[in-house]
Coordinates of C-alpha atoms and ligand atoms in Angstrom, one line a residue:
M282 CA 49.5 107.1 116.0
K283 CA 51.5 110.2 115.2
R284 CA 55.1 109.3 114.2
L285 CA 57.6 111.3 116.1
A286 CA 59.8 113.5 113.9
K287 CA 63.4 112.3 113.6
P288 CA 65.9 114.5 115.5
R289 CA 67.6 116.9 113.0
V290 CA 71.4 117.1 113.2
V291 CA 74.0 119.2 111.5
F292 CA 77.3 117.4 111.3
A293 CA 79.8 120.2 110.6
T294 CA 83.3 119.3 109.3
P295 CA 86.1 120.8 107.3
E296 CA 86.7 117.6 105.3
C297 CA 84.7 114.6 104.0
T298 CA 86.0 111.7 101.9
P299 CA 85.9 111.3 98.9
W300 CA 85.2 115.0 98.3
A301 CA 88.0 116.4 100.5
K302 CA 90.4 114.5 102.6
T303 CA 93.7 115.2 104.3
G304 CA 93.6 112.5 106.9
G305 CA 91.4 110.4 109.1
L306 CA 88.9 113.2 109.7
G307 CA 87.8 112.9 106.1
D308 CA 87.1 109.2 106.5
V309 CA 85.3 109.7 109.8
S310 CA 83.1 112.5 108.3
A311 CA 82.0 110.1 105.6
G312 CA 81.5 106.9 107.7
L313 CA 80.0 108.2 110.9
P314 CA 77.2 110.3 109.3
E315 CA 76.2 107.4 107.1
A316 CA 76.0 105.1 110.1
L317 CA 74.2 107.7 112.2
S318 CA 71.6 108.3 109.4
A319 CA 70.6 104.7 109.7
L320 CA 69.7 105.4 113.4
D321 CA 66.6 107.4 112.9
L322 CA 68.2 110.8 112.4
D323 CA 67.7 113.5 109.8
L324 CA 71.3 114.4 109.5
R325 CA 73.0 116.8 107.1
V326 CA 76.8 117.2 106.6
L327 CA 77.9 120.8 106.4
L328 CA 81.3 121.4 104.7
P329 CA 83.1 124.2 102.7
G330 CA 82.8 124.4 98.9
Y331 CA 86.5 123.8 98.1
P332 CA 87.1 123.3 94.4
S333 CA 87.3 119.5 94.9
V334 CA 83.9 119.6 96.6
R335 CA 82.2 121.8 93.9
A336 CA 83.6 119.5 91.2
A337 CA 82.4 116.3 92.9
A338 CA 79.0 117.4 94.1
K339 CA 77.1 116.8 90.9
G340 CA 73.7 118.4 90.7
A341 CA 74.2 120.7 93.7
R342 CA 71.5 123.3 93.9
R343 CA 71.3 126.6 95.8
V344 CA 69.0 126.5 98.8
A345 CA 69.9 129.7 100.6
N346 CA 71.6 133.0 100.3
L347 CA 73.6 134.0 103.4
R348 CA 74.0 137.7 104.2
A349 CA 77.4 139.2 104.9
E350 CA 77.8 139.6 108.7
F351 CA 80.5 141.3 110.7
G352 CA 83.7 140.9 108.6
L353 CA 82.4 137.7 107.1
P354 CA 81.5 137.7 103.4
A355 CA 78.1 136.8 101.9
A356 CA 77.8 133.2 100.8
T357 CA 75.4 130.6 99.5
L358 CA 74.3 127.2 100.7
L359 CA 74.1 124.4 98.2
R360 CA 72.3 121.1 98.7
A361 CA 73.7 117.9 97.3
R362 CA 74.1 114.2 98.2
L363 CA 77.2 112.5 99.3
P364 CA 78.1 109.2 97.5
S365 CA 76.7 107.5 100.6
G366 CA 73.3 109.1 100.0
V367 CA 73.6 111.4 103.1
A368 CA 72.5 115.0 102.5
A369 CA 75.3 117.5 102.2
L370 CA 75.1 121.3 102.7
I371 CA 77.9 122.9 100.9
L372 CA 79.0 126.3 102.1
D373 CA 79.9 128.1 98.9
C374 CA 82.0 131.2 99.2
P375 CA 84.5 131.5 96.4
S376 CA 86.5 134.3 97.9
L377 CA 87.3 132.1 100.9
Y378 CA 87.3 128.5 99.5
A379 CA 88.0 128.6 95.7
R380 CA 91.7 128.3 96.0
K381 CA 94.6 126.3 94.6
G382 CA 96.1 124.2 97.4
G383 CA 94.4 122.1 100.1
P384 CA 91.7 122.7 102.6
Y385 CA 94.0 124.4 105.1
L386 CA 97.3 125.0 103.3
D387 CA 98.3 126.9 100.2
V388 CA 100.4 125.4 97.4
D389 CA 103.5 126.1 99.4
G390 CA 102.3 124.3 102.4
K391 CA 101.6 127.4 104.5
D392 CA 98.4 128.1 106.4
Y393 CA 96.1 130.4 104.5
A394 CA 96.5 133.8 106.1
D395 CA 92.7 134.2 106.5
N396 CA 91.9 130.7 108.0
A397 CA 90.2 132.5 111.0
L398 CA 87.6 133.9 108.5
R399 CA 87.5 130.7 106.4
F400 CA 86.6 128.6 109.4
G401 CA 84.9 131.4 111.3
L402 CA 82.3 131.5 108.5
L403 CA 81.9 127.7 108.6
S404 CA 81.4 127.8 112.4
R405 CA 79.0 130.7 112.1
V406 CA 76.8 129.0 109.5
A407 CA 76.8 125.8 111.5
A408 CA 75.6 127.7 114.5
R409 CA 72.9 129.5 112.5
L410 CA 71.6 126.2 111.1
A411 CA 71.2 125.1 114.7
S412 CA 69.1 128.1 115.8
N413 CA 66.0 130.0 114.8
D414 CA 68.2 132.2 112.6
S415 CA 68.6 129.2 110.3
P416 CA 68.7 130.3 106.6
L417 CA 66.7 127.2 105.6
G418 CA 63.2 126.2 106.3
W419 CA 64.8 123.5 108.4
R420 CA 66.8 123.9 111.6
A421 CA 68.8 121.4 113.6
D422 CA 67.9 120.1 117.0
L423 CA 71.5 119.3 117.7
L424 CA 74.9 120.5 116.3
H425 CA 77.8 118.1 116.0
C426 CA 81.1 119.9 115.4
N427 CA 84.4 118.3 114.4
D428 CA 87.9 119.8 115.2
W429 CA 88.8 123.5 115.6
H430 CA 87.5 124.4 112.2
T431 CA 83.9 124.2 113.4
A432 CA 84.5 124.7 117.2
L433 CA 83.7 128.4 117.3
A434 CA 80.0 127.4 116.6
P435 CA 79.2 126.7 120.3
A436 CA 80.4 130.2 121.2
Y437 CA 78.0 131.7 118.6
L438 CA 75.2 129.6 120.0
A439 CA 76.0 130.9 123.5
H440 CA 76.1 134.5 122.4
G441 CA 73.0 135.8 120.8
L442 CA 71.6 133.3 118.3
P443 CA 67.9 132.7 119.0
A444 CA 66.7 129.3 120.4
P445 CA 70.2 127.7 120.2
A446 CA 70.4 123.9 119.9
P447 CA 72.7 121.9 122.2
S448 CA 76.2 121.2 120.7
L449 CA 78.8 118.5 120.7
V450 CA 82.4 118.9 119.7
T451 CA 84.4 115.9 118.7
V452 CA 88.2 116.4 119.1
H453 CA 90.1 114.5 116.4
N454 CA 93.4 116.0 117.3
L455 CA 94.0 118.3 120.2
A456 CA 97.4 119.5 118.7
F457 CA 95.5 121.6 116.2
Q458 CA 93.6 124.4 118.0
G459 CA 93.0 127.2 115.5
I460 CA 94.8 130.0 117.5
F461 CA 94.7 133.6 116.2
D462 CA 95.2 137.1 117.3
L463 CA 92.3 138.5 119.4
G464 CA 92.1 141.3 116.9
V465 CA 90.2 139.1 114.5
A466 CA 87.3 138.8 117.0
D467 CA 85.5 141.8 115.6
A468 CA 85.5 140.4 112.1
L469 CA 84.2 137.2 113.5
G470 CA 81.4 139.0 115.4
L471 CA 82.5 137.7 118.8
P472 CA 81.1 139.9 121.5
P473 CA 83.5 141.5 124.1
D474 CA 82.1 139.4 126.9
S475 CA 83.3 136.3 125.2
L476 CA 86.9 137.5 125.0
K477 CA 88.0 136.2 128.3
P478 CA 89.4 133.0 129.8
D479 CA 85.9 131.9 130.6
G480 CA 85.2 132.2 126.9
V481 CA 87.2 132.0 123.7
E482 CA 90.5 133.5 125.0
F483 CA 93.5 131.3 125.5
W484 CA 96.6 133.0 126.9
G485 CA 95.8 136.4 125.3
R486 CA 94.8 134.9 122.0
L487 CA 91.7 133.5 120.4
S488 CA 91.4 129.7 120.3
F489 CA 88.6 128.1 118.2
L490 CA 89.1 124.7 119.9
K491 CA 89.1 126.2 123.4
A492 CA 85.9 128.0 122.5
G493 CA 84.3 124.7 121.6
L494 CA 85.6 122.9 124.6
F495 CA 84.3 125.7 126.9
Y496 CA 80.9 126.3 125.4
A497 CA 79.8 122.9 124.0
D498 CA 77.3 120.9 126.0
R499 CA 79.3 117.8 125.4
I500 CA 82.8 116.9 124.2
A501 CA 83.8 113.7 122.5
T502 CA 87.1 112.4 121.4
V503 CA 87.9 109.4 119.2
S504 CA 89.1 106.8 121.7
P505 CA 88.6 106.1 125.4
T506 CA 92.3 106.1 126.1
Y507 CA 92.8 109.5 124.4
A508 CA 89.9 110.8 126.4
R509 CA 91.8 110.0 129.5
E510 CA 95.2 111.1 128.2
I511 CA 94.1 114.6 127.2
R512 CA 93.3 115.4 130.8
S513 CA 97.0 115.2 131.6
K514 CA 99.8 117.7 131.0
A515 CA 101.6 115.3 128.7
F516 CA 98.8 115.1 126.2
G517 CA 96.6 118.1 127.0
C518 CA 98.3 120.7 124.8
G519 CA 97.5 123.3 127.5
L520 CA 93.8 122.5 127.6
E521 CA 94.2 119.7 130.2
G522 CA 92.8 121.9 133.0
L523 CA 89.6 122.7 131.1
L524 CA 89.2 119.1 129.9
D525 CA 89.7 117.8 133.4
A526 CA 87.2 120.3 134.8
R527 CA 84.6 119.1 132.2
A528 CA 85.4 115.4 132.6
D529 CA 81.8 114.7 133.3
R530 CA 81.0 116.0 129.8
L531 CA 83.8 114.2 128.0
V532 CA 83.5 110.8 126.4
G533 CA 85.8 108.7 124.3
I534 CA 84.3 106.8 121.4
L535 CA 86.5 104.7 119.2
N536 CA 86.1 105.5 115.5
G537 CA 85.0 102.8 113.0
I538 CA 86.2 102.1 109.5
D539 CA 84.5 101.8 106.1
T540 CA 84.5 98.0 105.8
R541 CA 83.3 98.1 102.1
V542 CA 86.2 100.3 101.0
W543 CA 88.6 98.4 103.1
D544 CA 87.8 94.7 102.3
P545 CA 90.6 92.4 101.1
G546 CA 87.9 90.1 99.7
T547 CA 86.7 92.7 97.1
D548 CA 89.3 95.5 97.0
V549 CA 89.9 96.3 93.3
A550 CA 93.3 97.8 94.0
L551 CA 94.7 94.4 94.9
R552 CA 96.6 92.0 92.6
R553 CA 94.7 89.1 94.3
N554 CA 91.7 89.2 96.7
Y555 CA 91.8 87.1 99.8
G556 CA 90.2 86.3 103.1
A557 CA 91.0 84.7 106.4
D558 CA 90.7 81.3 104.8
S559 CA 92.9 82.1 101.8
L560 CA 95.9 83.8 103.4
D561 CA 98.1 82.1 100.8
D562 CA 96.6 84.5 98.2
K563 CA 97.8 87.5 100.3
A564 CA 101.3 86.4 99.3
A565 CA 100.6 87.3 95.6
N566 CA 100.1 90.9 96.7
R567 CA 103.4 90.8 98.6
V568 CA 105.4 89.6 95.6
T569 CA 103.9 92.3 93.4
L570 CA 104.5 95.1 95.9
Q571 CA 108.1 94.0 96.5
A572 CA 108.7 94.1 92.8
E573 CA 107.0 97.4 92.2
M574 CA 108.9 99.0 95.1
G575 CA 112.2 97.7 93.8
L576 CA 112.8 95.6 96.9
A577 CA 114.6 92.3 96.9
A578 CA 112.3 89.3 96.3
D579 CA 113.2 88.0 99.8
E580 CA 110.6 85.5 101.0
G581 CA 112.0 85.3 104.5
A582 CA 112.1 89.1 105.3
L583 CA 109.4 90.7 107.4
V584 CA 108.0 93.4 105.1
V585 CA 106.9 96.3 107.3
G586 CA 104.7 99.1 105.9
M587 CA 103.8 102.6 107.0
I588 CA 101.2 105.0 105.4
T589 CA 101.2 108.3 107.2
R590 CA 101.4 112.0 107.4
L591 CA 105.1 112.8 108.0
T592 CA 104.9 114.7 111.3
D593 CA 106.2 114.5 114.8
Q594 CA 103.0 113.0 116.0
K595 CA 103.6 109.8 113.9
G596 CA 107.0 109.0 115.5
I597 CA 108.9 109.1 112.1
D598 CA 112.0 110.2 114.1
L599 CA 111.8 107.0 116.1
V600 CA 111.8 105.0 112.9
L601 CA 114.7 106.9 111.5
D602 CA 116.7 106.4 114.7
A603 CA 115.8 102.7 114.8
L604 CA 116.6 102.1 111.1
P605 CA 120.3 101.0 111.4
A606 CA 119.2 98.4 114.1
L607 CA 116.2 97.3 112.0
L608 CA 118.4 96.7 109.0
E609 CA 120.5 94.3 111.0
R610 CA 117.4 92.1 111.0
P611 CA 115.7 90.2 108.2
L612 CA 113.3 93.1 107.5
Q613 CA 112.2 95.4 104.6
L614 CA 110.5 98.7 105.1
I615 CA 108.0 100.5 102.8
V616 CA 106.9 104.0 103.6
L617 CA 104.1 106.0 101.8
G618 CA 103.8 109.5 103.3
A619 CA 103.9 113.2 102.8
G620 CA 104.5 116.1 105.2
E621 CA 107.4 117.8 106.8
S622 CA 110.3 118.1 104.3
R623 CA 112.9 117.2 106.9
F624 CA 111.2 113.8 107.2
E625 CA 110.7 113.4 103.5
Q626 CA 114.3 114.0 102.9
A627 CA 115.6 111.7 105.6
L628 CA 113.4 108.9 104.4
R629 CA 114.5 109.4 100.8
D630 CA 118.1 109.2 102.0
A631 CA 117.4 106.0 103.9
A632 CA 115.9 104.5 100.7
A633 CA 118.9 105.6 98.6
N634 CA 121.3 103.9 101.1
A635 CA 119.5 100.6 101.0
P636 CA 117.4 100.5 97.9
D637 CA 116.7 96.8 98.0
R638 CA 115.5 96.9 101.7
V639 CA 113.9 100.3 102.1
A640 CA 111.3 101.9 99.7
V641 CA 109.9 105.4 100.2
V642 CA 107.1 107.0 98.2
V643 CA 106.6 110.6 99.0
G644 CA 103.0 111.7 98.1
F645 CA 99.4 110.9 98.8
D646 CA 98.2 107.8 96.9
E647 CA 95.0 106.0 97.9
V648 CA 95.5 103.0 95.6
L649 CA 99.0 102.4 96.8
A650 CA 97.7 102.7 100.4
H651 CA 95.4 99.7 99.7
Q652 CA 98.2 97.7 98.0
I653 CA 100.5 98.3 101.0
E654 CA 97.9 97.2 103.5
A655 CA 97.5 94.0 101.6
G656 CA 101.1 93.4 100.5
V657 CA 103.2 94.0 103.7
D658 CA 103.5 91.5 106.5
A659 CA 103.2 93.9 109.4
F660 CA 102.2 97.6 109.7
L661 CA 104.1 100.1 111.9
M662 CA 102.6 103.0 113.8
P663 CA 105.0 104.2 116.5
S664 CA 102.9 107.4 117.2
R665 CA 103.9 109.7 120.0
F666 CA 100.2 110.3 120.4
E667 CA 97.3 109.0 118.3
P668 CA 93.8 110.2 119.1
C669 CA 92.4 107.1 117.2
G670 CA 94.3 106.1 114.1
L671 CA 92.6 104.2 111.3
N672 CA 95.4 102.3 109.6
Q673 CA 95.9 99.9 112.5
M674 CA 92.3 98.9 112.0
Y675 CA 92.6 98.7 108.2
S676 CA 95.7 96.5 108.8
Q677 CA 94.0 94.1 111.1
R678 CA 91.2 93.7 108.5
Y679 CA 93.8 92.9 105.9
G680 CA 95.6 90.2 107.9
T681 CA 98.5 92.5 108.5
P682 CA 99.3 92.7 112.2
P683 CA 100.1 96.2 113.4
I684 CA 103.1 97.1 115.5
V685 CA 102.1 100.1 117.5
R686 CA 103.0 102.4 120.4
A687 CA 100.3 101.8 123.1
T688 CA 98.7 105.2 123.1
G689 CA 95.3 106.6 122.3
G690 CA 93.2 104.6 119.9
L691 CA 96.2 102.3 119.1
A692 CA 96.0 101.1 122.7
D693 CA 92.3 100.6 122.4
S694 CA 92.2 98.7 119.1
V695 CA 95.3 96.4 119.1
V696 CA 95.6 93.4 121.4
D697 CA 99.3 92.9 122.2
H698 CA 100.8 89.5 121.6
A699 CA 102.7 89.6 125.0
T700 CA 99.5 89.9 127.1
G701 CA 96.7 89.0 124.7
G702 CA 97.1 85.3 124.6
D703 CA 94.8 83.7 122.0
E704 CA 93.2 87.0 121.3
A705 CA 96.4 88.8 120.1
T706 CA 96.1 90.9 117.0
G707 CA 99.5 92.7 117.0
F708 CA 102.4 94.1 119.0
A709 CA 102.4 97.1 121.2
F710 CA 105.2 98.9 123.0
A711 CA 105.0 101.6 125.8
D712 CA 107.9 103.9 125.6
A713 CA 108.4 106.4 122.8
T714 CA 112.0 105.3 122.1
S715 CA 113.7 103.7 119.2
A716 CA 114.8 100.9 121.6
A717 CA 111.3 100.0 122.5
L718 CA 110.3 100.1 118.9
V719 CA 113.1 97.6 118.0
E720 CA 112.1 95.4 120.9
A721 CA 108.6 95.2 119.6
V722 CA 109.8 94.4 116.1
D723 CA 111.9 91.6 117.5
R724 CA 108.9 90.1 119.2
A725 CA 107.1 90.3 115.8
L726 CA 110.0 88.7 114.1
A727 CA 110.1 85.8 116.6
V728 CA 106.4 85.1 115.9
F729 CA 106.8 85.6 112.2
A730 CA 109.3 82.7 112.1
D731 CA 106.5 80.4 113.2
R732 CA 104.0 80.4 110.3
D733 CA 101.1 79.0 112.2
A734 CA 101.5 81.3 115.1
W735 CA 101.7 84.3 112.8
R736 CA 98.6 83.3 110.8
A737 CA 96.7 82.9 114.1
I738 CA 97.4 86.6 114.8
C739 CA 96.5 87.6 111.3
R740 CA 93.2 85.8 111.5
N741 CA 92.4 87.2 115.0
G742 CA 92.7 90.7 113.5
M743 CA 90.6 89.8 110.4
A744 CA 87.9 88.6 112.7
R745 CA 87.6 91.9 114.6
D746 CA 84.5 94.0 113.9
F747 CA 85.6 97.6 113.3
S748 CA 82.6 98.7 111.4
W749 CA 80.8 102.0 112.3
G750 CA 77.8 100.4 114.0
A751 CA 79.2 100.4 117.5
S752 CA 80.6 104.0 117.3
A753 CA 77.4 105.3 115.8
G754 CA 75.4 103.7 118.5
A755 CA 77.5 105.3 121.2
Y756 CA 77.2 108.8 119.5
R757 CA 73.4 108.2 119.2
E758 CA 73.3 107.7 123.0
V759 CA 75.2 111.0 123.5
Y760 CA 72.7 112.7 121.2
R761 CA 69.8 111.2 123.1
A762 CA 71.2 112.4 126.4
M763 CA 71.8 115.9 125.0
L764 CA 68.3 116.2 123.5
A765 CA 66.7 114.9 126.7
A766 CA 68.6 117.5 128.8
R767 CA 67.0 120.4 126.9
Ligands
LIG849 P1 95.7 111.1 110.7 O1 94.3 111.6 110.5 O2 96.2 111.6 112.0 O3 96.5 111.4 109.6 P2 94.5 108.4 110.7 O4 95.2 107.1 110.9 O5 93.3 108.7 111.4 O6 95.6 109.5 110.9 O7 94.1 108.6 109.2 C1 95.0 108.7 108.1 C2 94.2 108.4 106.8 O8 94.9 109.0 105.8 C3 94.2 106.9 106.5 O9 93.0 106.7 105.7 C4 95.4 106.7 105.7 O10 95.4 105.6 104.8 C5 95.4 108.0 104.9 N1 96.8 108.5 104.5 C6 97.7 109.1 105.2 N2 98.8 109.4 104.5 C7 98.5 108.9 103.2 C8 99.3 108.9 102.0 N3 100.5 109.4 101.9 N4 98.7 108.3 100.9 C9 97.5 107.8 101.0 N5 96.7 107.7 102.2 C10 97.2 108.3 103.2
LIG850 C1 93.1 112.8 113.7 C2 94.0 111.9 114.5 C3 93.8 110.4 114.2 C4 92.3 110.1 114.0 C5 91.6 111.0 113.0 C6 90.1 110.7 112.9 O1 93.6 113.1 112.4 O2 95.3 112.3 114.3 O3 94.4 109.7 115.2 O4 92.2 108.7 113.7 O5 91.7 112.3 113.4 O6 89.4 110.8 114.1

């Protein structure tokens, strides 16, 4: 019997851990393709050749030369393998990607002025790979785009590329849309009949994400609750009308986590490894962390941790407002984060005012992130919105109950103690206010005082399965439906 060919998929993304990561999208772009590849798919991850990617991709070899088109420069495609074994296609274009600074921002933290071209090229190449204009002897049957940086691809597929494949856009964060002056449309090769509201135009400007949401066959986002929230004015960032109109094409699929990288039983970053049956060993990590952070060796305090981008989204202002009240309680706070300088400064000031109770590390530090997950008692995520969030899942796996605002993926992955009965894994609050945050911390403190009750919550979290299997299965179903519809 002839074996059916595996569906061919391009997974286009602007970041992929460990080669390039600024946040959760990097982790998702590593874990999801790996899990999908196990489900009978020939999947290749397409990403830009930033210096960190070129340095990490050992043995990358050139597989195609890409002609210059419109105002987009010539480039090459390199083939390599991600550490997971998944095939990677690296879009090499030194004039656009070989820069000091991060994937999106220069060394001063400002957007690169030519981001429209940088990610226009990524979108264009993703689309070509999913059409009969593919520069390889291989073309995709389906294109999976991630965030605005790749979301122009469905517009290219709709405007002129031969035999276009169906496309899916996953929205990891609707707040980032890739909006530019319409004047750049020529350089991007967008035809005049796409420059309208039923196209790539958004209030007189060009929006990459809007283009994707309009032209893609399907839209996914990273939790069921966020999929509902973004159809409303409060969360829709101006795109709620379009998302609501396409609700039959919109699905929310909760992200998974890498359960090998995030495993307290084997994590090499930890002072002592532990599991659900050896929670006493978790305490060794707490003692070390308190000492290294310069906090008082207070056994009774609830040590609360945060690891986060310091932006409005993450509710840092709520924490700063709540801090005086929190410090009236037996509590210590450890924050690892980087982002807006006003938040960095306010947090540094808070630590300076109470050095034995508040510790702040400004920067990006993966090893410390693991040590915090293991060493703190509870993990705080008071996000104003949170498409999915990964740290609340890492926390549960580390026996560190999360205290979260009930929004997006936080609502979908944490079982609140107040309503969850024997299943509770953490504490959730509804209102984005410092008072509601303090009230949730008080509920956590009350349980923390009862060692057995607290450990039951820790163990419930540790027993949850957040591995990629379920998410990948759900995406595979979406792929199946898209392929069947063509
Ligand atoms: P977002 O993508 O919105 O930033 P997520 O919770 O999805 O939020 O993912 C954030 C990821 O980035 C997690 O893996 C988290 O541990 C990591 N992270 C964020 N800030 C830091 C930091 N300062 N140091 C180390 N890791 C960080
Ligand atoms: C975005 C969101 C975050 C999500 C991540 C991965 O950065 O802010 O909530 O977990 O993408 O999907």
